[in-house]
PDB file of C-alpha atoms (C1' of nucleotides) in Angstrom:
ATOM      1  CA  MET A   1       7.050  18.723 -32.191  1.00 31.00           C
ATOM      2  CA  ASN A   2       6.815  21.160 -29.330  1.00 32.00           C
ATOM      3  CA  LYS A   3       5.627  20.358 -25.834  1.00 34.00           C
ATOM      4  CA  VAL A   4       3.800  23.677 -25.602  1.00 37.00           C
ATOM      5  CA  ASP A   5       0.072  23.460 -26.139  1.00 39.00           C
ATOM      6  CA  ASP A   6      -0.693  25.205 -29.395  1.00 41.00           C
ATOM      7  CA  THR A   7      -4.400  25.339 -28.594  1.00 42.00           C
ATOM      8  CA  CYS A   8      -3.779  27.727 -25.720  1.00 44.00           C
ATOM      9  CA  LEU A   9      -3.170  31.150 -27.179  1.00 48.00           C
ATOM     10  CA  VAL A  10      -1.285  33.950 -25.526  1.00 51.00           C
ATOM     11  CA  GLU A  11      -4.456  35.996 -25.075  1.00 57.00           C
ATOM     12  CA  CYS A  12      -5.863  33.661 -22.460  1.00 68.00           C
ATOM     13  CA  VAL A  13      -2.994  34.257 -20.059  1.00 72.00           C
ATOM     14  CA  HIS A  14      -3.384  36.629 -17.145  1.00 77.00           C
ATOM     15  CA  SER A  15      -0.075  38.245 -18.010  1.00 72.00           C
ATOM     16  CA  ASP A  16       0.261  40.404 -14.909  1.00 79.00           C
ATOM     17  CA  ASN A  17      -0.191  37.505 -12.521  1.00 83.00           C
ATOM     18  CA  VAL A  18       2.057  35.179 -14.476  1.00 90.00           C
ATOM     19  CA  GLU A  19       4.917  37.637 -14.745  1.00 90.00           C
ATOM     20  CA  GLN A  20       4.779  38.338 -11.027  1.00 91.00           C
ATOM     21  CA  VAL A  21       4.959  34.631 -10.312  1.00 95.00           C
ATOM     22  CA  VAL A  22       7.785  33.997 -12.762  1.00 94.00           C
ATOM     23  CA  LEU A  23       9.963  36.436 -10.836  1.00 95.00           C
ATOM     24  CA  LYS A  24       9.338  34.696  -7.524  1.00 96.00           C
ATOM     25  CA  MET A  25       9.750  31.083  -8.671  1.00 96.00           C
ATOM     26  CA  GLU A  26      12.604  29.063  -7.255  1.00 96.00           C
ATOM     27  CA  PRO A  27      15.101  27.668  -9.773  1.00 96.00           C
ATOM     28  CA  ASP A  28      13.840  24.499 -11.431  1.00 95.00           C
ATOM     29  CA  GLU A  29      16.786  22.625  -9.964  1.00 95.00           C
ATOM     30  CA  ASN A  30      15.588  23.312  -6.420  1.00 96.00           C
ATOM     31  CA  LEU A  31      12.034  22.368  -7.256  1.00 98.00           C
ATOM     32  CA  PHE A  32      13.248  19.142  -8.808  1.00 97.00           C
ATOM     33  CA  LEU A  33      15.135  18.304  -5.619  1.00 97.00           C
ATOM     34  CA  LEU A  34      12.064  19.185  -3.593  1.00 98.00           C
ATOM     35  CA  ALA A  35       9.978  16.783  -5.668  1.00 98.00           C
ATOM     36  CA  GLU A  36      12.592  14.069  -5.131  1.00 98.00           C
ATOM     37  CA  LEU A  37      12.411  14.695  -1.399  1.00 98.00           C
ATOM     38  CA  PHE A  38       8.639  14.337  -1.282  1.00 98.00           C
ATOM     39  CA  LYS A  39       8.807  11.332  -3.577  1.00 98.00           C
ATOM     40  CA  ALA A  40      10.874   9.612  -0.904  1.00 98.00           C
ATOM     41  CA  PHE A  41       8.004  10.210   1.543  1.00 98.00           C
ATOM     42  CA  GLY A  42       5.458   9.087  -1.040  1.00 98.00           C
ATOM     43  CA  ASP A  43       5.408   5.347  -0.448  1.00 98.00           C
ATOM     44  CA  SER A  44       3.533   3.553   2.301  1.00 98.00           C
ATOM     45  CA  THR A  45       6.448   1.292   3.167  1.00 98.00           C
ATOM     46  CA  ARG A  46       8.827   4.214   3.532  1.00 98.00           C
ATOM     47  CA  ILE A  47       6.261   6.248   5.458  1.00 98.00           C
ATOM     48  CA  ARG A  48       5.796   3.407   7.907  1.00 98.00           C
ATOM     49  CA  ILE A  49       9.556   3.126   8.299  1.00 98.00           C
ATOM     50  CA  LEU A  50       9.882   6.845   8.991  1.00 98.00           C
ATOM     51  CA  HIS A  51       6.902   6.859  11.315  1.00 98.00           C
ATOM     52  CA  ALA A  52       8.431   4.022  13.326  1.00 98.00           C
ATOM     53  CA  LEU A  53      11.809   5.762  13.427  1.00 98.00           C
ATOM     54  CA  SER A  54      10.125   8.904  14.752  1.00 97.00           C
ATOM     55  CA  PHE A  55       9.609   6.979  18.001  1.00 97.00           C
ATOM     56  CA  SER A  56      12.891   5.110  18.267  1.00 96.00           C
ATOM     57  CA  GLU A  57      16.014   4.176  16.384  1.00 96.00           C
ATOM     58  CA  LEU A  58      15.658   0.665  14.955  1.00 96.00           C
ATOM     59  CA  CYS A  59      17.764  -1.888  13.125  1.00 96.00           C
ATOM     60  CA  VAL A  60      16.777  -3.333   9.753  1.00 97.00           C
ATOM     61  CA  CYS A  61      15.587  -6.520  11.378  1.00 96.00           C
ATOM     62  CA  ASP A  62      13.373  -4.619  13.826  1.00 96.00           C
ATOM     63  CA  LEU A  63      11.803  -2.736  10.952  1.00 97.00           C
ATOM     64  CA  ALA A  64      11.281  -5.922   8.971  1.00 96.00           C
ATOM     65  CA  HIS A  65       9.424  -7.499  11.872  1.00 94.00           C
ATOM     66  CA  LEU A  66       7.486  -4.348  12.631  1.00 95.00           C
ATOM     67  CA  LEU A  67       6.228  -4.016   9.075  1.00 96.00           C
ATOM     68  CA  ASN A  68       6.021  -7.751   8.404  1.00 95.00           C
ATOM     69  CA  MET A  69       8.259  -7.491   5.359  1.00 97.00           C
ATOM     70  CA  SER A  70      11.512  -9.014   4.183  1.00 96.00           C
ATOM     71  CA  SER A  71      14.677  -7.312   5.383  1.00 96.00           C
ATOM     72  CA  SER A  72      15.685  -7.109   1.738  1.00 97.00           C
ATOM     73  CA  ALA A  73      12.668  -4.985   0.892  1.00 98.00           C
ATOM     74  CA  ILE A  74      13.310  -2.804   3.928  1.00 98.00           C
ATOM     75  CA  SER A  75      16.943  -2.414   3.010  1.00 98.00           C
ATOM     76  CA  HIS A  76      16.048  -1.317  -0.508  1.00 98.00           C
ATOM     77  CA  GLN A  77      13.737   1.340   0.866  1.00 98.00           C
ATOM     78  CA  LEU A  78      16.250   2.499   3.458  1.00 98.00           C
ATOM     79  CA  ARG A  79      18.638   3.011   0.586  1.00 98.00           C
ATOM     80  CA  VAL A  80      16.188   5.459  -0.970  1.00 98.00           C
ATOM     81  CA  LEU A  81      15.784   7.278   2.333  1.00 98.00           C
ATOM     82  CA  ARG A  82      19.543   7.430   2.812  1.00 98.00           C
ATOM     83  CA  GLY A  83      19.896   8.855  -0.686  1.00 97.00           C
ATOM     84  CA  GLN A  84      17.600  11.719   0.241  1.00 96.00           C
ATOM     85  CA  LYS A  85      19.396  12.223   3.561  1.00 96.00           C
ATOM     86  CA  ILE A  86      16.209  11.521   5.471  1.00 97.00           C
ATOM     87  CA  VAL A  87      17.674   8.794   7.677  1.00 98.00           C
ATOM     88  CA  LYS A  88      21.122   8.150   9.085  1.00 98.00           C
ATOM     89  CA  TYR A  89      22.604   4.966  10.514  1.00 98.00           C
ATOM     90  CA  ARG A  90      25.251   3.605  12.811  1.00 97.00           C
ATOM     91  CA  LYS A  91      26.686   0.144  13.017  1.00 96.00           C
ATOM     92  CA  ASP A  92      26.362  -1.923  16.155  1.00 94.00           C
ATOM     93  CA  GLY A  93      28.000  -5.287  15.729  1.00 94.00           C
ATOM     94  CA  LYS A  94      26.066  -7.218  13.126  1.00 95.00           C
ATOM     95  CA  ASN A  95      23.211  -4.746  13.275  1.00 96.00           C
ATOM     96  CA  VAL A  96      22.795  -1.475  11.440  1.00 97.00           C
ATOM     97  CA  ILE A  97      20.679   0.925  13.415  1.00 97.00           C
ATOM     98  CA  TYR A  98      18.724   3.599  11.601  1.00 98.00           C
ATOM     99  CA  SER A  99      17.264   6.870  12.806  1.00 98.00           C
ATOM    100  CA  LEU A 100      15.843  10.090  11.391  1.00 98.00           C
ATOM    101  CA  VAL A 101      18.513  12.625  10.450  1.00 97.00           C
ATOM    102  CA  ASP A 102      16.912  15.453  12.397  1.00 94.00           C
ATOM    103  CA  ALA A 103      13.761  16.771  13.999  1.00 93.00           C
ATOM    104  CA  HIS A 104      12.964  18.474  10.722  1.00 92.00           C
ATOM    105  CA  VAL A 105      11.931  15.172   9.226  1.00 96.00           C
ATOM    106  CA  ALA A 106       9.663  14.394  12.160  1.00 96.00           C
ATOM    107  CA  THR A 107       8.097  17.822  11.712  1.00 94.00           C
ATOM    108  CA  LEU A 108       7.301  17.120   8.073  1.00 95.00           C
ATOM    109  CA  LEU A 109       5.685  13.829   9.048  1.00 96.00           C
ATOM    110  CA  GLU A 110       3.695  15.545  11.759  1.00 95.00           C
ATOM    111  CA  GLN A 111       2.537  18.294   9.406  1.00 93.00           C
ATOM    112  CA  GLY A 112       1.435  15.691   6.890  1.00 94.00           C
ATOM    113  CA  LEU A 113      -0.454  13.671   9.483  1.00 94.00           C
ATOM    114  CA  GLN A 114      -2.292  16.793  10.565  1.00 90.00           C
ATOM    115  CA  HIS A 115      -3.412  17.352   6.994  1.00 89.00           C
ATOM    116  CA  VAL A 116      -4.582  13.745   6.688  1.00 90.00           C
ATOM    117  CA  ASN A 117      -6.463  13.782   9.980  1.00 87.00           C
ATOM    118  CA  GLU A 118      -7.590  17.378   9.450  1.00 80.00           C
TER     119      GLU A 118
ATOM    120  CA  MET B   1       4.842 -18.303   0.331  1.00 31.00           C
ATOM    121  CA  ASN B   2       5.118 -15.760   3.108  1.00 34.00           C
ATOM    122  CA  LYS B   3       6.307 -12.191   2.732  1.00 35.00           C
ATOM    123  CA  VAL B   4       8.089 -12.332   6.074  1.00 39.00           C
ATOM    124  CA  ASP B   5      11.840 -12.778   5.853  1.00 40.00           C
ATOM    125  CA  ASP B   6      12.564 -16.248   7.175  1.00 42.00           C
ATOM    126  CA  THR B   7      16.276 -15.527   7.463  1.00 43.00           C
ATOM    127  CA  CYS B   8      15.669 -12.971  10.194  1.00 45.00           C
ATOM    128  CA  LEU B   9      14.977 -14.838  13.386  1.00 49.00           C
ATOM    129  CA  VAL B  10      13.062 -13.507  16.332  1.00 53.00           C
ATOM    130  CA  GLU B  11      16.214 -13.372  18.456  1.00 59.00           C
ATOM    131  CA  CYS B  12      17.689 -10.496  16.496  1.00 71.00           C
ATOM    132  CA  VAL B  13      14.837  -8.148  17.357  1.00 73.00           C
ATOM    133  CA  HIS B  14      15.235  -5.557  20.067  1.00 77.00           C
ATOM    134  CA  SER B  15      11.923  -6.619  21.554  1.00 73.00           C
ATOM    135  CA  ASP B  16      11.580  -3.818  24.072  1.00 80.00           C
ATOM    136  CA  ASN B  17      12.026  -1.085  21.490  1.00 84.00           C
ATOM    137  CA  VAL B  18       9.804  -2.734  18.937  1.00 91.00           C
ATOM    138  CA  GLU B  19       6.935  -3.306  21.331  1.00 90.00           C
ATOM    139  CA  GLN B  20       7.065   0.295  22.485  1.00 92.00           C
ATOM    140  CA  VAL B  21       6.916   1.466  18.886  1.00 95.00           C
ATOM    141  CA  VAL B  22       4.078  -0.881  17.958  1.00 95.00           C
ATOM    142  CA  LEU B  23       1.904   0.720  20.611  1.00 95.00           C
ATOM    143  CA  LYS B  24       2.530   4.228  19.299  1.00 96.00           C
ATOM    144  CA  MET B  25       2.135   3.539  15.587  1.00 96.00           C
ATOM    145  CA  GLU B  26      -0.714   5.214  13.737  1.00 96.00           C
ATOM    146  CA  PRO B  27      -3.216   2.875  12.053  1.00 96.00           C
ATOM    147  CA  ASP B  28      -1.943   1.626   8.689  1.00 95.00           C
ATOM    148  CA  GLU B  29      -4.893   3.311   7.019  1.00 95.00           C
ATOM    149  CA  ASN B  30      -3.701   6.742   8.138  1.00 96.00           C
ATOM    150  CA  LEU B  31      -0.134   6.025   7.106  1.00 98.00           C
ATOM    151  CA  PHE B  32      -1.344   4.893   3.699  1.00 97.00           C
ATOM    152  CA  LEU B  33      -3.234   8.161   3.271  1.00 97.00           C
ATOM    153  CA  LEU B  34      -0.174  10.065   4.414  1.00 98.00           C
ATOM    154  CA  ALA B  35       1.929   8.320   1.769  1.00 98.00           C
ATOM    155  CA  GLU B  36      -0.683   9.191  -0.857  1.00 98.00           C
ATOM    156  CA  LEU B  37      -0.518  12.813   0.238  1.00 98.00           C
ATOM    157  CA  PHE B  38       3.256  12.989  -0.079  1.00 98.00           C
ATOM    158  CA  LYS B  39       3.095  11.093  -3.368  1.00 98.00           C
ATOM    159  CA  ALA B  40       1.037  13.958  -4.737  1.00 98.00           C
ATOM    160  CA  PHE B  41       3.894  16.296  -3.828  1.00 98.00           C
ATOM    161  CA  GLY B  42       6.441  13.891  -5.263  1.00 98.00           C
ATOM    162  CA  ASP B  43       6.514  14.954  -8.897  1.00 98.00           C
ATOM    163  CA  SER B  44       8.384  17.918 -10.322  1.00 98.00           C
ATOM    164  CA  THR B  45       5.465  19.062 -12.469  1.00 98.00           C
ATOM    165  CA  ARG B  46       3.086  19.045  -9.534  1.00 98.00           C
ATOM    166  CA  ILE B  47       5.636  20.705  -7.259  1.00 98.00           C
ATOM    167  CA  ARG B  48       6.112  23.495  -9.767  1.00 98.00           C
ATOM    168  CA  ILE B  49       2.347  23.909 -10.003  1.00 98.00           C
ATOM    169  CA  LEU B  50       2.022  24.123  -6.225  1.00 98.00           C
ATOM    170  CA  HIS B  51       4.990  26.440  -5.913  1.00 98.00           C
ATOM    171  CA  ALA B  52       3.457  28.776  -8.478  1.00 98.00           C
ATOM    172  CA  LEU B  53       0.085  28.657  -6.739  1.00 98.00           C
ATOM    173  CA  SER B  54       1.753  29.577  -3.454  1.00 97.00           C
ATOM    174  CA  PHE B  55       2.261  33.049  -4.956  1.00 97.00           C
ATOM    175  CA  SER B  56      -1.029  33.539  -6.780  1.00 96.00           C
ATOM    176  CA  GLU B  57      -4.133  31.765  -7.937  1.00 96.00           C
ATOM    177  CA  LEU B  58      -3.774  30.786 -11.598  1.00 96.00           C
ATOM    178  CA  CYS B  59      -5.866  29.289 -14.367  1.00 96.00           C
ATOM    179  CA  VAL B  60      -4.867  26.141 -16.237  1.00 97.00           C
ATOM    180  CA  CYS B  61      -3.676  28.152 -19.188  1.00 96.00           C
ATOM    181  CA  ASP B  62      -1.477  30.355 -16.996  1.00 96.00           C
ATOM    182  CA  LEU B  63       0.113  27.274 -15.492  1.00 97.00           C
ATOM    183  CA  ALA B  64       0.630  25.697 -18.887  1.00 96.00           C
ATOM    184  CA  HIS B  65       2.487  28.783 -20.097  1.00 94.00           C
ATOM    185  CA  LEU B  66       4.407  29.142 -16.867  1.00 95.00           C
ATOM    186  CA  LEU B  67       5.682  25.572 -17.002  1.00 96.00           C
ATOM    187  CA  ASN B  68       5.890  25.385 -20.774  1.00 95.00           C
ATOM    188  CA  MET B  69       3.686  22.309 -20.917  1.00 97.00           C
ATOM    189  CA  SER B  70       0.435  21.308 -22.583  1.00 96.00           C
ATOM    190  CA  SER B  71      -2.742  22.284 -20.748  1.00 96.00           C
ATOM    191  CA  SER B  72      -3.728  18.637 -20.988  1.00 97.00           C
ATOM    192  CA  ALA B  73      -0.717  17.548 -18.981  1.00 98.00           C
ATOM    193  CA  ILE B  74      -1.372  20.304 -16.445  1.00 98.00           C
ATOM    194  CA  SER B  75      -5.011  19.332 -16.197  1.00 98.00           C
ATOM    195  CA  HIS B  76      -4.114  15.716 -15.519  1.00 98.00           C
ATOM    196  CA  GLN B  77      -1.804  16.739 -12.709  1.00 98.00           C
ATOM    197  CA  LEU B  78      -4.336  19.160 -11.247  1.00 98.00           C
ATOM    198  CA  ARG B  79      -6.717  16.239 -11.099  1.00 98.00           C
ATOM    199  CA  VAL B  80      -4.266  14.401  -8.863  1.00 98.00           C
ATOM    200  CA  LEU B  81      -3.887  17.463  -6.641  1.00 98.00           C
ATOM    201  CA  ARG B  82      -7.658  17.900  -6.450  1.00 98.00           C
ATOM    202  CA  GLY B  83      -8.006  14.255  -5.475  1.00 97.00           C
ATOM    203  CA  GLN B  84      -5.709  14.813  -2.518  1.00 96.00           C
ATOM    204  CA  LYS B  85      -7.502  18.032  -1.586  1.00 96.00           C
ATOM    205  CA  ILE B  86      -4.325  20.022  -2.035  1.00 97.00           C
ATOM    206  CA  VAL B  87      -5.786  22.544  -4.460  1.00 98.00           C
ATOM    207  CA  LYS B  88      -9.240  24.013  -4.913  1.00 98.00           C
ATOM    208  CA  TYR B  89     -10.733  25.805  -7.898  1.00 98.00           C
ATOM    209  CA  ARG B  90     -13.398  28.247  -8.943  1.00 97.00           C
ATOM    210  CA  LYS B  91     -14.850  28.915 -12.355  1.00 96.00           C
ATOM    211  CA  ASP B  92     -14.525  32.305 -13.968  1.00 94.00           C
ATOM    212  CA  GLY B  93     -16.170  32.295 -17.357  1.00 94.00           C
ATOM    213  CA  LYS B  94     -14.237  29.955 -19.593  1.00 94.00           C
ATOM    214  CA  ASN B  95     -11.368  29.816 -17.132  1.00 95.00           C
ATOM    215  CA  VAL B  96     -10.925  27.553 -14.148  1.00 97.00           C
ATOM    216  CA  ILE B  97      -8.805  29.216 -11.527  1.00 97.00           C
ATOM    217  CA  TYR B  98      -6.838  27.080  -9.119  1.00 98.00           C
ATOM    218  CA  SER B  99      -5.381  27.879  -5.723  1.00 98.00           C
ATOM    219  CA  LEU B 100      -3.957  26.060  -2.708  1.00 98.00           C
ATOM    220  CA  VAL B 101      -6.633  24.801  -0.324  1.00 97.00           C
ATOM    221  CA  ASP B 102      -5.045  26.388   2.735  1.00 94.00           C
ATOM    222  CA  ALA B 103      -1.895  27.822   4.247  1.00 93.00           C
ATOM    223  CA  HIS B 104      -1.097  24.363   5.543  1.00 92.00           C
ATOM    224  CA  VAL B 105      -0.044  23.281   2.065  1.00 95.00           C
ATOM    225  CA  ALA B 106       2.220  26.295   1.668  1.00 96.00           C
ATOM    226  CA  THR B 107       3.783  25.417   5.009  1.00 94.00           C
ATOM    227  CA  LEU B 108       4.583  21.910   3.860  1.00 95.00           C
ATOM    228  CA  LEU B 109       6.196  23.293   0.718  1.00 96.00           C
ATOM    229  CA  GLU B 110       8.187  25.769   2.777  1.00 94.00           C
ATOM    230  CA  GLN B 111       9.351  23.075   5.190  1.00 93.00           C
ATOM    231  CA  GLY B 112      10.451  20.927   2.292  1.00 94.00           C
ATOM    232  CA  LEU B 113      12.342  23.759   0.633  1.00 94.00           C
ATOM    233  CA  GLN B 114      14.172  24.442   3.854  1.00 90.00           C
ATOM    234  CA  HIS B 115      15.300  20.836   3.966  1.00 89.00           C
ATOM    235  CA  VAL B 116      16.474  20.985   0.344  1.00 90.00           C
ATOM    236  CA  ASN B 117      18.332  24.269   0.764  1.00 87.00           C
ATOM    237  CA  GLU B 118      19.509  23.303   4.271  1.00 80.00           C
TER     238      GLU B 118
ATOM    239  C1'  DC C   1      39.012 -20.469  10.693  1.00 79.11           C
ATOM    240  C1'  DC C   2      34.429 -21.335   9.771  1.00 79.11           C
ATOM    241  C1'  DA C   3      29.576 -21.285  10.156  1.00 79.11           C
ATOM    242  C1'  DA C   4      25.642 -18.350  11.047  1.00 79.11           C
ATOM    243  C1'  DC C   5      23.437 -14.140  10.974  1.00 79.11           C
ATOM    244  C1'  DG C   6      22.311  -9.292   9.728  1.00 79.11           C
ATOM    245  C1'  DA C   7      22.463  -6.444   6.049  1.00 79.11           C
ATOM    246  C1'  DT C   8      23.261  -4.993   1.224  1.00 79.11           C
ATOM    247  C1'  DT C   9      22.985  -5.416  -3.637  1.00 79.11           C
ATOM    248  C1'  DG C  10      21.737  -6.686  -8.619  1.00 79.11           C
ATOM    249  C1'  DA C  11      18.624  -8.697 -11.772  1.00 79.11           C
ATOM    250  C1'  DA C  12      14.022  -9.692 -12.947  1.00 79.11           C
ATOM    251  C1'  DT C  13       9.211  -8.964 -12.915  1.00 79.11           C
ATOM    252  C1'  DA C  14       4.927  -6.894 -12.165  1.00 79.11           C
ATOM    253  C1'  DT C  15       2.723  -2.677 -11.388  1.00 79.11           C
ATOM    254  C1'  DA C  16       2.224   2.357 -11.175  1.00 79.11           C
ATOM    255  C1'  DT C  17       2.664   6.682 -13.254  1.00 79.11           C
ATOM    256  C1'  DG C  18       3.350  10.867 -16.545  1.00 79.11           C
ATOM    257  C1'  DT C  19       2.726  12.676 -21.022  1.00 79.11           C
ATOM    258  C1'  DT C  20       0.711  12.672 -25.509  1.00 79.11           C
ATOM    259  C1'  DC C  21      -3.005  12.392 -28.638  1.00 79.11           C
ATOM    260  C1'  DA C  22      -7.757  12.410 -29.717  1.00 79.11           C
ATOM    261  C1'  DT C  23     -12.043  13.483 -28.213  1.00 79.11           C
ATOM    262  C1'  DG C  24     -15.713  15.500 -25.388  1.00 79.11           C
ATOM    263  C1'  DT C  25     -17.943  19.317 -22.608  1.00 79.11           C
ATOM    264  C1'  DA C  26     -19.037  23.990 -21.392  1.00 79.11           C
ATOM    265  C1'  DT C  27     -18.744  28.849 -21.838  1.00 79.11           C
ATOM    266  C1'  DG C  28     -18.674  33.284 -24.296  1.00 79.11           C
ATOM    267  C1'  DC C  29     -18.940  35.969 -28.431  1.00 79.11           C
ATOM    268  C1'  DA C  30     -20.073  37.153 -33.328  1.00 79.11           C
TER     269       DA C  30
ATOM    270  C1'  DT D   1     -27.072  29.476 -33.662  1.00 79.11           C
ATOM    271  C1'  DG D   2     -22.482  28.452 -34.750  1.00 79.11           C
ATOM    272  C1'  DC D   3     -17.769  28.628 -33.613  1.00 79.11           C
ATOM    273  C1'  DA D   4     -13.617  29.233 -31.032  1.00 79.11           C
ATOM    274  C1'  DT D   5     -11.690  28.875 -26.583  1.00 79.11           C
ATOM    275  C1'  DA D   6     -10.574  26.744 -21.958  1.00 79.11           C
ATOM    276  C1'  DC D   7     -10.619  22.764 -19.698  1.00 79.11           C
ATOM    277  C1'  DA D   8     -11.379  17.781 -18.749  1.00 79.11           C
ATOM    278  C1'  DT D   9     -10.966  13.000 -19.832  1.00 79.11           C
ATOM    279  C1'  DG D  10      -9.825   8.264 -21.719  1.00 79.11           C
ATOM    280  C1'  DA D  11      -6.681   5.330 -24.100  1.00 79.11           C
ATOM    281  C1'  DA D  12      -2.073   4.290 -25.249  1.00 79.11           C
ATOM    282  C1'  DC D  13       2.650   4.220 -24.636  1.00 79.11           C
ATOM    283  C1'  DA D  14       6.973   4.722 -22.470  1.00 79.11           C
ATOM    284  C1'  DT D  15       9.234   5.087 -18.187  1.00 79.11           C
ATOM    285  C1'  DA D  16       9.759   4.619 -13.197  1.00 79.11           C
ATOM    286  C1'  DT D  17       9.375   1.965  -9.193  1.00 79.11           C
ATOM    287  C1'  DA D  18       8.539  -1.736  -5.400  1.00 79.11           C
ATOM    288  C1'  DT D  19       9.157  -6.365  -4.167  1.00 79.11           C
ATOM    289  C1'  DT D  20      11.162 -10.871  -4.735  1.00 79.11           C
ATOM    290  C1'  DC D  21      14.884 -13.969  -5.358  1.00 79.11           C
ATOM    291  C1'  DA D  22      19.638 -15.134  -5.347  1.00 79.11           C
ATOM    292  C1'  DA D  23      24.088 -14.006  -4.297  1.00 79.11           C
ATOM    293  C1'  DT D  24      27.522 -11.427  -1.611  1.00 79.11           C
ATOM    294  C1'  DC D  25      29.743  -8.807   2.163  1.00 79.11           C
ATOM    295  C1'  DG D  26      31.002  -8.074   7.065  1.00 79.11           C
ATOM    296  C1'  DT D  27      30.795  -9.290  11.737  1.00 79.11           C
ATOM    297  C1'  DT D  28      30.576 -12.404  15.635  1.00 79.11           C
ATOM    298  C1'  DG D  29      30.802 -16.582  18.344  1.00 79.11           C
ATOM    299  C1'  DG D  30      32.130 -21.318  18.602  1.00 79.11           C
TER     300       DG D  30
END
DNA sequence: CCAACGATTGAATATATGTTCATGTATGCA
DNA sequence: TGCATACATGAACATATATTCAATCGTTGG
């Protein structure tokens, strides 16, 4: 069984447009990574973490208090953000202090907020 | 049972930092909406749709061919994008032609791609 | 050294989500 | 009018994901 929709015949396609677009499309691999990046932003817990970090670096415990959540839950989410290279961290004694990797991340957040508050 | 982590005592918090951040935080409602927005970007099918639409407006059938997926699957995802006001559409006979709502969306995509291709 | 604390991790569970399949709606053409 | 096409939608299923709970690791202070 094929994933292509058999009910949609070739004739319906605006061939000129589609071919133009095909040529310009990024490789699927890049688009997949892009989706993974946005997915990391696509959770209210992680967004709140990132929003908080846009003002100041914070340790896990700070974040847990700030968001009124367990430090375990926070840590799990920070792991996701680390995986996407959205946050970085440094150790300070018993604490681990997190911050945004660069201003680029803050810009994305800002752009998104503008869209929401349009 | 409380969601707050009992193992993390008040003493560990960097009170000064946290209080500063609390004052600057956006309302949770806005951050929730922001997460929903990014969530809409956080799927490879939807990202490919948006990326394609950043080059040209396209009907459902065009998109289905372009992504080699059923028009049903595409339609479901377009519904999500419509819900977040990321795409708009106009009817043209039997076709429904989709496009990005504004340049703002394209900017977000571009910003994200830059981060991925860093 | 040991006890306490901050943080991380793995397993488990409940929930959310994407695609398929079947069906329904609307438009255009014979 | 009847039929095929383009699209939308609802239900179902399989998969992904967020939080909790329990256990562990690393660091610090007594």
